[in-house]
CSV table of C-alpha atoms and ligand atoms in Angstrom, one decimal:
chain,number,residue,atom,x,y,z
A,9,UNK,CA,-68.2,77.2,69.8
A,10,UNK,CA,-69.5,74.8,71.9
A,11,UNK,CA,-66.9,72.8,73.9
A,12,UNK,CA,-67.8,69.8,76.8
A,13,UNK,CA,-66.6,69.7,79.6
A,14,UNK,CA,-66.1,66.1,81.0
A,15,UNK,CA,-64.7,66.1,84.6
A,16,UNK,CA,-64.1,62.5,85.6
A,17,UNK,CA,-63.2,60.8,88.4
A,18,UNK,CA,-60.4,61.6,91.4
A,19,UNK,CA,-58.6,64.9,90.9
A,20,UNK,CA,-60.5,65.5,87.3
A,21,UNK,CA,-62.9,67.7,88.9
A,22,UNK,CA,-60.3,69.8,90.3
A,23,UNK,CA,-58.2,70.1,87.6
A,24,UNK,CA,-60.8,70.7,85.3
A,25,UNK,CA,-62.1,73.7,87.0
A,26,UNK,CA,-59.0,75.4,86.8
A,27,UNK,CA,-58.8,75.1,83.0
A,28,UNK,CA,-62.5,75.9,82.6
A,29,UNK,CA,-61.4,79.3,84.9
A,30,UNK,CA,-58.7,79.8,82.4
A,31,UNK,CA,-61.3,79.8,79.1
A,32,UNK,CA,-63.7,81.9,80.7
A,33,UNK,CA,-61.6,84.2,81.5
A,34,UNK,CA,-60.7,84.6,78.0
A,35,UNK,CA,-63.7,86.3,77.8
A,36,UNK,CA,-64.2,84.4,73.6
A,37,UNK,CA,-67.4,85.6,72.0
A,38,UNK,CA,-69.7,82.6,71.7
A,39,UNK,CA,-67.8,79.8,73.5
A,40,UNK,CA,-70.5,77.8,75.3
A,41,UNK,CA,-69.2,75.3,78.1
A,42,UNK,CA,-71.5,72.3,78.6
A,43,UNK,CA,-70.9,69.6,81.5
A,44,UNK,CA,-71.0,65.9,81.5
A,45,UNK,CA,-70.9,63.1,83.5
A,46,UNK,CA,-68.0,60.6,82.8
A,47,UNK,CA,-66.0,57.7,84.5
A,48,UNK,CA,-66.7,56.3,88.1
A,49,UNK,CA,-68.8,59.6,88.8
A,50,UNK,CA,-71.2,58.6,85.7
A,51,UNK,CA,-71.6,54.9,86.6
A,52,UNK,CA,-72.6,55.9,90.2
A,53,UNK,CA,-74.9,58.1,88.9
A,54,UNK,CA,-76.5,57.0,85.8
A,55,UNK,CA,-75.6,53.3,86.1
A,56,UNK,CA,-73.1,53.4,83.3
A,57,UNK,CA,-69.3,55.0,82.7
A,58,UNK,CA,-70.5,57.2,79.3
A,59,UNK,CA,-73.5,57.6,79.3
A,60,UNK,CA,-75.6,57.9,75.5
A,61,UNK,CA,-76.2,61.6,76.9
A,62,UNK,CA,-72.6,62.0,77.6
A,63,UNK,CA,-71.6,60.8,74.0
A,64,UNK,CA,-73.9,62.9,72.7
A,65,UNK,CA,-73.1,66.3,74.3
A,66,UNK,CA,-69.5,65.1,73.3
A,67,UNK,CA,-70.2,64.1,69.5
A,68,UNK,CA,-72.3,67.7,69.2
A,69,UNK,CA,-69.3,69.4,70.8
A,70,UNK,CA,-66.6,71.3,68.6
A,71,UNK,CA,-64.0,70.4,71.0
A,72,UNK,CA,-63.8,68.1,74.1
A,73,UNK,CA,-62.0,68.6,77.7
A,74,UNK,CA,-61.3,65.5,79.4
A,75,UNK,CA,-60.2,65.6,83.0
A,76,UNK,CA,-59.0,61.8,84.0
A,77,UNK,CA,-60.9,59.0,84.5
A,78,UNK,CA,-60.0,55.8,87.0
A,79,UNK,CA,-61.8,55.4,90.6
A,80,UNK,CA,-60.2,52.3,92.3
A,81,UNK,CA,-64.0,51.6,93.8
A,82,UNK,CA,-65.1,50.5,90.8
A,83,UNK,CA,-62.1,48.2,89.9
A,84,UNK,CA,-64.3,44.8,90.5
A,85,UNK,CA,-66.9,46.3,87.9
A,86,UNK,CA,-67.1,44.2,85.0
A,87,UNK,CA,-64.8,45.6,82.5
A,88,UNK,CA,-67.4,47.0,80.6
A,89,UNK,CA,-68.2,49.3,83.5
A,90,UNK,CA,-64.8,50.1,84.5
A,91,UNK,CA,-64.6,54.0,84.7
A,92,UNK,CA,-61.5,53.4,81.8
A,93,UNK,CA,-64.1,52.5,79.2
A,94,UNK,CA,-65.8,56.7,78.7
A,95,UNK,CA,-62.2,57.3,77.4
A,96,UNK,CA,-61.6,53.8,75.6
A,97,UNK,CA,-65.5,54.2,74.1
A,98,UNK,CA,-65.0,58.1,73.4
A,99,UNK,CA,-61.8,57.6,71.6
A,100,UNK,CA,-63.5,54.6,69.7
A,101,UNK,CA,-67.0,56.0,69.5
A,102,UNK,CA,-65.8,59.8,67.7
A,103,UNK,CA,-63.0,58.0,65.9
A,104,UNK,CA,-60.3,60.1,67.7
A,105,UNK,CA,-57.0,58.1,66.5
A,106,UNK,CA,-54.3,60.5,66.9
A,107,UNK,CA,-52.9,60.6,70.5
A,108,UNK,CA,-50.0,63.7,70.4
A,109,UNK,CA,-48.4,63.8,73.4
A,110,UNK,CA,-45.7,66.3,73.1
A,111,UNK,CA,-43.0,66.7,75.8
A,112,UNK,CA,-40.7,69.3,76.2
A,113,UNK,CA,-38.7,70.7,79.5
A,114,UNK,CA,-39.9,74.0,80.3
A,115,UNK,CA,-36.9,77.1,81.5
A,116,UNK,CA,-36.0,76.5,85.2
A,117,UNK,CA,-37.5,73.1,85.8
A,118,UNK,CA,-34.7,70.6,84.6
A,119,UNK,CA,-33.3,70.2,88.3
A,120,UNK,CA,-36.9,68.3,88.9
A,121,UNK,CA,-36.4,65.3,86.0
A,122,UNK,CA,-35.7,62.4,86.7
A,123,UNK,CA,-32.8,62.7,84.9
A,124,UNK,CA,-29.6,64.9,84.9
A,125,UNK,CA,-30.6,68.6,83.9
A,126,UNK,CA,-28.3,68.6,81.0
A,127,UNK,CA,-29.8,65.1,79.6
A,128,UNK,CA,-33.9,67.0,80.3
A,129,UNK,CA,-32.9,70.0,78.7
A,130,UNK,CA,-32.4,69.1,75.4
A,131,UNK,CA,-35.9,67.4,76.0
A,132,UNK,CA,-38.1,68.7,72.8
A,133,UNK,CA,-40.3,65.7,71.5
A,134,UNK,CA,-44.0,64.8,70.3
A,135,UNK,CA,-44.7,61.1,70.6
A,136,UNK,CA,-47.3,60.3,68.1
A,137,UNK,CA,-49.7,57.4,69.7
A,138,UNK,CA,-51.9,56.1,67.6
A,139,UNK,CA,-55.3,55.4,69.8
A,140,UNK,CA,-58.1,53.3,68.1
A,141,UNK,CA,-56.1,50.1,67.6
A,142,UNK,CA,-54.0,47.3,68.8
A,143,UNK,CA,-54.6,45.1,71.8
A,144,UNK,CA,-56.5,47.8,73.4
A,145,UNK,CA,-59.6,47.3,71.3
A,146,UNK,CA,-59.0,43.6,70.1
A,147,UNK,CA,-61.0,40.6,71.6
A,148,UNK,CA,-60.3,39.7,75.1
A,149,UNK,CA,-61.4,37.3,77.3
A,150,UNK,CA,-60.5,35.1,80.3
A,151,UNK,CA,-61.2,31.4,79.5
A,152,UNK,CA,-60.3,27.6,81.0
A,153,UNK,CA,-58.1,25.4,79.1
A,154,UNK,CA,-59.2,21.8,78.8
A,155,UNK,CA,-57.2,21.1,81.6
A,156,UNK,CA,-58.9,23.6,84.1
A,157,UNK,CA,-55.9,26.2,84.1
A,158,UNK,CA,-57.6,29.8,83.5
A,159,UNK,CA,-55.9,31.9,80.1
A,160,UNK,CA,-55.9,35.6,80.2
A,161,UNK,CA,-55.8,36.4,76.6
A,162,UNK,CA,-56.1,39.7,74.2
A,163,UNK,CA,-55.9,40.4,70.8
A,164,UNK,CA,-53.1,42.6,69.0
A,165,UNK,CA,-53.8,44.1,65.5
A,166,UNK,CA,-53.3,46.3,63.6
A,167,UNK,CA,-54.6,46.5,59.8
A,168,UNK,CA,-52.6,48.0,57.5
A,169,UNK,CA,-55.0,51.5,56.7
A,170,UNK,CA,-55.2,52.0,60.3
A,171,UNK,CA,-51.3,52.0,60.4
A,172,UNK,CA,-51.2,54.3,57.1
A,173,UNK,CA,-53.5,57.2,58.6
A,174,UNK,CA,-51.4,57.3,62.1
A,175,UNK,CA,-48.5,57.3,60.0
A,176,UNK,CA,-49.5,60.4,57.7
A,177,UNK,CA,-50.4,62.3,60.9
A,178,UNK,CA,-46.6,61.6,62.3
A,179,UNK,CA,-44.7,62.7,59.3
A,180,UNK,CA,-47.1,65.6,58.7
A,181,UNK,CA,-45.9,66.4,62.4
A,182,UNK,CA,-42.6,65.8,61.6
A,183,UNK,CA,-42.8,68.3,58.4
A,184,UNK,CA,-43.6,71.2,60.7
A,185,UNK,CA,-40.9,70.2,63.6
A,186,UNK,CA,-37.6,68.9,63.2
A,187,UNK,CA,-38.4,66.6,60.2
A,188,UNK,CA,-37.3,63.8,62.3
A,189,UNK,CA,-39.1,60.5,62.8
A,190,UNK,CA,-38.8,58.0,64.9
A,191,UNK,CA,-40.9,54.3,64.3
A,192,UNK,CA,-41.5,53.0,67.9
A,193,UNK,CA,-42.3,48.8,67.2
A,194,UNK,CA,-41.5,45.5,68.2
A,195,UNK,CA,-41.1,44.2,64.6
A,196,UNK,CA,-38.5,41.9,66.0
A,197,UNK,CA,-41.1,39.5,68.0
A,198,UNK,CA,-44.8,40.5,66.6
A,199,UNK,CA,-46.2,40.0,63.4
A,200,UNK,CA,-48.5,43.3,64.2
A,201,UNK,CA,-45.9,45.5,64.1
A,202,UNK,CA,-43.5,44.2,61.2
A,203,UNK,CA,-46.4,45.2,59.3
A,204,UNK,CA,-46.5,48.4,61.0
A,205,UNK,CA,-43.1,48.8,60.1
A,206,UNK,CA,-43.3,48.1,56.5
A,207,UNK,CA,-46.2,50.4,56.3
A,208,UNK,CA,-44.4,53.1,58.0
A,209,UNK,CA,-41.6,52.6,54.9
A,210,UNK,CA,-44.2,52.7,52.5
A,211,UNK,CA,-45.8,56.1,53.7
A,212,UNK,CA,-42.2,57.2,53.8
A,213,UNK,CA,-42.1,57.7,50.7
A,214,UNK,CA,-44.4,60.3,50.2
A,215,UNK,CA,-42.5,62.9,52.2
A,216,UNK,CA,-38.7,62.8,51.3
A,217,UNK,CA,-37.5,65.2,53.5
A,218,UNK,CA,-38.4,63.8,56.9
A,219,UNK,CA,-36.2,61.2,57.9
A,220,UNK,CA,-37.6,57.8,59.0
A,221,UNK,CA,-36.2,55.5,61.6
A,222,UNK,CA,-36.9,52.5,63.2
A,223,UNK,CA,-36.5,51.4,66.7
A,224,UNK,CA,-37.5,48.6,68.9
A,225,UNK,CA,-40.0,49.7,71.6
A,226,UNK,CA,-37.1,48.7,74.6
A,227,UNK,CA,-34.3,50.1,72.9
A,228,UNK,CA,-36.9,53.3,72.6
A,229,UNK,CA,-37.3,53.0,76.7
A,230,UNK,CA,-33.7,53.2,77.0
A,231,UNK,CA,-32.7,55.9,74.8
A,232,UNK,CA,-35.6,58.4,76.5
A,233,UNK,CA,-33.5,57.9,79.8
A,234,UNK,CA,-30.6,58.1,78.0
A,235,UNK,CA,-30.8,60.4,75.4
A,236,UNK,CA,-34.0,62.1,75.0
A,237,UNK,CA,-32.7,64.8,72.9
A,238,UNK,CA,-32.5,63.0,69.9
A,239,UNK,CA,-36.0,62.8,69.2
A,240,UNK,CA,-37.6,65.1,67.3
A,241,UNK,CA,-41.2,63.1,66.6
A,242,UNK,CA,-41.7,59.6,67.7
A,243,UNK,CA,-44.9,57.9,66.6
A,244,UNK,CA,-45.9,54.5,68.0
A,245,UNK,CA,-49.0,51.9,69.0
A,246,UNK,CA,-51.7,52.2,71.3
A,247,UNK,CA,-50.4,50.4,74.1
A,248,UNK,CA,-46.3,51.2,73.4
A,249,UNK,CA,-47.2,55.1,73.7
A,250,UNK,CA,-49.4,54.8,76.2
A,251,UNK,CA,-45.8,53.7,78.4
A,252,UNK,CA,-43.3,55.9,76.7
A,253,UNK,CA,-45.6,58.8,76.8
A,254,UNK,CA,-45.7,58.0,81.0
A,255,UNK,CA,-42.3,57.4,81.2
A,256,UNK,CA,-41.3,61.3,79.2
A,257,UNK,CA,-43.7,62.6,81.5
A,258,UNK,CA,-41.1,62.0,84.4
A,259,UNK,CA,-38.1,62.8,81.7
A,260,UNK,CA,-39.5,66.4,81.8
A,261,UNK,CA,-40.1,66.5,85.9
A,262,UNK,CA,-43.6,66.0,86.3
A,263,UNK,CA,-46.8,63.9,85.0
A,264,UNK,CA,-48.9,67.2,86.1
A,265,UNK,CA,-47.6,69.4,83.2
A,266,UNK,CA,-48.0,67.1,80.0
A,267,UNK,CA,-51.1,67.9,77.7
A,268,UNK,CA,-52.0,65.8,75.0
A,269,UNK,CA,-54.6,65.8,72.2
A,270,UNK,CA,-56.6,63.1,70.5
A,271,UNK,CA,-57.6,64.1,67.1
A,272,UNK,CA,-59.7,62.7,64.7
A,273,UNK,CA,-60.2,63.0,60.8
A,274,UNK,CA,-62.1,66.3,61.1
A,275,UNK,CA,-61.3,68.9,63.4
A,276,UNK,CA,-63.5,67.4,66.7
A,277,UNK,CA,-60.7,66.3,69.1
A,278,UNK,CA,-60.3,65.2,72.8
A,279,UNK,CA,-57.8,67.4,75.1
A,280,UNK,CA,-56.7,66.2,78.8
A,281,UNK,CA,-53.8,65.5,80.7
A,282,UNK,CA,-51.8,62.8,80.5
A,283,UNK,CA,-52.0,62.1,84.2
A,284,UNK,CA,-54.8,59.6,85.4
A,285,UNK,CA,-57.4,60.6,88.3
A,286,UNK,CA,-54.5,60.0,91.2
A,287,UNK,CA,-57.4,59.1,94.0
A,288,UNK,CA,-54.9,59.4,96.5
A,289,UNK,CA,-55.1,63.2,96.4
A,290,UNK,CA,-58.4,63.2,95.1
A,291,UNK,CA,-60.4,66.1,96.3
A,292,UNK,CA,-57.6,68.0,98.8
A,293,UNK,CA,-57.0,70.4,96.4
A,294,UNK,CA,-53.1,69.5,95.6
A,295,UNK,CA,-52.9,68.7,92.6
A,296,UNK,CA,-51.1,70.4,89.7
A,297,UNK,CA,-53.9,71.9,86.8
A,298,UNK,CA,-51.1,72.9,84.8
A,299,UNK,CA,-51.5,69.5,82.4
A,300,UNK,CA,-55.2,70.5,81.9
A,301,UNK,CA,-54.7,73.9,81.5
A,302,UNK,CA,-52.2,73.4,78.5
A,303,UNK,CA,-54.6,70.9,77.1
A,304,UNK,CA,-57.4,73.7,76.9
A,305,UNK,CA,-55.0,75.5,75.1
A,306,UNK,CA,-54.2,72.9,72.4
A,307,UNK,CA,-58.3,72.7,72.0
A,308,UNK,CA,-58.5,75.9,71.1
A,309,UNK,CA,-55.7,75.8,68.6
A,310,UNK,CA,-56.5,72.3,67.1
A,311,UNK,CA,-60.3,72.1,67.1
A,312,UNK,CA,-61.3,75.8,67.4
A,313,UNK,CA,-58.5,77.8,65.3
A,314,UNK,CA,-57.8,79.8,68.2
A,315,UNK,CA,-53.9,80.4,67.8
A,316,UNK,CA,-54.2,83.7,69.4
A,317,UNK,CA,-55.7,82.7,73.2
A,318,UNK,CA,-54.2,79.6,73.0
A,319,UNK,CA,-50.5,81.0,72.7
A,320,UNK,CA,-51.6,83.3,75.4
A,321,UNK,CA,-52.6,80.2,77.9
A,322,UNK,CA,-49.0,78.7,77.1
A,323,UNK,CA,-47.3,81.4,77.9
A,324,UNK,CA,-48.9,82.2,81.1
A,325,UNK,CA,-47.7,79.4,82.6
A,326,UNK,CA,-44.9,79.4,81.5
A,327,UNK,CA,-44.6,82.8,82.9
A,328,UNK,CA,-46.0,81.3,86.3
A,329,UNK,CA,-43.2,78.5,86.2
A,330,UNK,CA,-40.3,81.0,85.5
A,331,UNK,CA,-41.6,82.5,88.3
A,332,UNK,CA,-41.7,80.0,90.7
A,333,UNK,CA,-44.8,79.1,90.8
A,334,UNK,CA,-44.8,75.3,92.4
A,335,UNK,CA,-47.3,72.3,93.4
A,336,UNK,CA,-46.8,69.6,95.4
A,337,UNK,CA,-45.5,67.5,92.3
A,338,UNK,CA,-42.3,70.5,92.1
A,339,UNK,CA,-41.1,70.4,95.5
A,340,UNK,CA,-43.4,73.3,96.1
A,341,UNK,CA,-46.8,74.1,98.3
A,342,UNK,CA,-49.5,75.2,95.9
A,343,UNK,CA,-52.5,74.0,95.9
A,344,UNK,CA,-54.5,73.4,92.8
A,345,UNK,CA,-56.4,77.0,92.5
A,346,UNK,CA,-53.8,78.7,94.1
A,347,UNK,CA,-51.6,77.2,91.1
A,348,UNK,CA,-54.7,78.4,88.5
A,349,UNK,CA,-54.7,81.8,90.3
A,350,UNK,CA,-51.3,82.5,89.7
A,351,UNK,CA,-52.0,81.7,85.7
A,352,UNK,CA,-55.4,83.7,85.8
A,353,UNK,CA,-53.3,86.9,87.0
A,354,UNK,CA,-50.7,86.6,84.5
A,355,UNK,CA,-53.2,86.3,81.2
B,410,IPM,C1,-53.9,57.2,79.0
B,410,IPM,C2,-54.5,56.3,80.0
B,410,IPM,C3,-55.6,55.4,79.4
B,410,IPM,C4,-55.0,54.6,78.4
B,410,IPM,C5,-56.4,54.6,80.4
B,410,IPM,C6,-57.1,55.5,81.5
B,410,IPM,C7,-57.5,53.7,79.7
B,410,IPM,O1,-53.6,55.5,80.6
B,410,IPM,O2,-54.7,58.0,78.4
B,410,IPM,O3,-52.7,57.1,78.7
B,410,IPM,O4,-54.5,53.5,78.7
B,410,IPM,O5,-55.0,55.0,77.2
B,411,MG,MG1,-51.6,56.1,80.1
C-alpha cells in the first residue's frame, strides 16, 4: 500500500506531518509513505510546479495526500507555472473528477459558525463537485480587441458524459445518505449548465428513490446561510463548488476541519484539506491539521478499504474536539503538533 505524500506550499508541510504522524502511528502492515515535491516548493526546486517525477510517484501510488498548494511569490509566474497548476494537472492528469466535500458540524463547536448554533447544527451535507470540467480547464487567454482594449476571456463547458458520470457519483451518494439531491446550476443564464440540468433529469431516472432538485447557484448561497439543514447531497460544477464548498466550511466554524476527496473511476484518489496553503501563518506552527488529518482518514477508507483505522482517525478527533482541544482558528492556543499530539494520544 503505497500512498504519496505531497506537501505543498505554506502551511502544507505542517499540516501534512501531522496526518503522516497519524498513519504511522497506525502501525498498518505494508503501508509505504513516499514524498514529493509539489506547488511553489517544486517550481523553486525543479523549475516546474509537478514535476514528471511527481506525477509519477503519484500515478504509481494507491492513494494520494495533498497538503495545499498557493505561494503568493510565484503569483507573476506564467500561469502555467503558478503553484495551482500540481493540483489543476493532477486532478486532470489521474482523471480524478469527483470532488466530495462533505460538511457536517461536529458536538460542541456550533457556537464557532458563522451562523447561529441552532441554524450549524442541523449542518449534515456532502457537496458533490465535479473537478475535471468547466471553465477551469477550457481555453483561456488574454487578448486585444481591434480597438486596443485588452479581453480576459475563458471557456465554460461541459459535455454531456462528463455531466452523466458526476451525476452517477451524486445520486450513488445520495442512495447511501439521506436520498436527497440537490442540482447546484445556473441553468437560468448559461447554456452549460441547462444542459447540465437536463442531464441531471435524465440520470434521474435510474434511481427512483433519491429525490432530485434543482436550484440556482445564488439561491444555493443563500439557502447555506440560511438553511443549511435541508441538504442532504448537493452536487455541482467545478468552479460553483469550489465557492459553496468555501463558504460551508465557515457554516460549520472553521476552513481547518473540512476534508475532501477527489476520486476517480478506479479506486486511486487525491485526499487534502479544503483549506489553501494560508502563507500568512506559513511555517509558525498555528495552524489546524485537523482538515488533513480527516482527509488521511477518508484515503484509507476510499482508496485503501481501510474502514477499520479510518473510523478510528475520525473518532479521535472527534474525541480531541469534545474535549476541548482548540487552534487558533477555534478561539483556542494550540499549535499545529500540539493539536496532532492531542489526536496521537487518543488513537
Ligand atoms: C480548491 C482550491 C483549488 C481550486 C485551487 C488551489 C486551484 O481552491 O481545491 O478548492 O480552485 O480548485
Ligand atoms: Mg477552493
Amino acid at each position: 500500500m503505497k500512498i504519496a505524500v505531497l506537501a505543498g506550499d505554506g502551511i502544507g508541510p505542517e499540516v501534512t506531518r501531522e496526518a503522516v504522524r497519524v498513519l504511522e502511528a497506525l502501525g498498518l502492515p505494508g503501508l509505504e509513505l513516499v514524498e514529493a515535491d509539489v506547488g511553489g516548493a517544486a517550481y523553486k526546486a525543479h523549475g516546474h510546479p509537478l514535476p514528471p517525477a511527481t506525477l509519477e510517484i503519484a500515478r504509481a501510488s494507491d492513494g494520494i495526500l495533498f497538503g495545499a498548494v498557493g505561494d503568493p511569490t510565484c503569483d507573476n509566474l506564467e500561469r502555467h507555472l503558478r503553484p495551482e497548476q500540481a493540483i489543476l494537472g493532477l486532478r486532470k492528469e489521474l482523471g480524478l473528477f469527483a470532488n466530495l466535500r462533505p460538511a457536517r458540524v461536529f458536538a460542541g463547536l456550533t457556537e464557532f459558525s458563522a451562523l447561529r448554533p441552532e441554524v450549524a447544527g442541523a449542518i449534515d451535507l456532502l457537496i458533490v463537485r465535479e473537478l475535471n470540467g468547466d471553465v477551469y480547464f477550457g481555453e483561456k487567454g488574454i487578448r486585444v480587441l481591434p480597438d486596443g482594449r485588452r479581453q480576459g476571456w475563458d471557456m465554460m463547458s461541459y459535455a454531456e458524459d462528463e455531466v452523466r458520470r458526476i451525476a452517477h457519483v451524486a445520486f450513488k451518494a445520495a442512495m447511501g445518505r439521506g436520498k436527497k439531491l440537490c442540482s447546484v446550476d445556473k441553468a437560468n443564464v448559461l447554456e452549460t449548465f441547462q444542459l447540465w440540468r437536463d442531464v441531471m433529469i435524465e440520470v434521474s431516472a435510474e434511481y427512483p428513490e433519491v429525490e432530485l432538485s434543482h436550484m440556482y447557484v445564488d439561491n444555493a448561497a443563500m439557502q447555506l446561510v440560511r438553511n443549511p439543514g435541508q441538504f442532504d447531497v448537493i452536487v455541482t460544477g467545478n468552479m460553483f463548488g469550489d465557492i459553496l464548498s468555501d463558504q460551508a466550511s465557515m457554516c460549520v466554524g472553521s476552513i481547518g476541519l473540512l476534508a475532501s476527496a477527489s476520486l476517480s473511476e478506479g479506486t486511486l484518489g487525491l485526499y487534502e484539506p479544503i483549506h489553501g496553503s494560508a502563507p500568512d501563518i506559513a511555517g509558525k506552527g498555528l495552524a489546524n491539521p485537523i482538515a488533513t488529518i480527516l482527509s488521511a482518514a477518508m484515503l484509507l477508507r476510499h482508496s485503501l478499504g481501510l474502514e477499520e483505522p479510518a473510523a478510528r482517525i475520525e473518532a479521535a478527533v472527534a474525541g480531541a474536539l469534545a474535549d476541548g482541544i482548540r487552534g487558533g482558528d477555534l478561539g483556542g492556543t494550540m499549535g499545529t503538533v500540539a493539536i496532532g499530539d492531542a489526536i496521537l494520544e487518543r488513537l
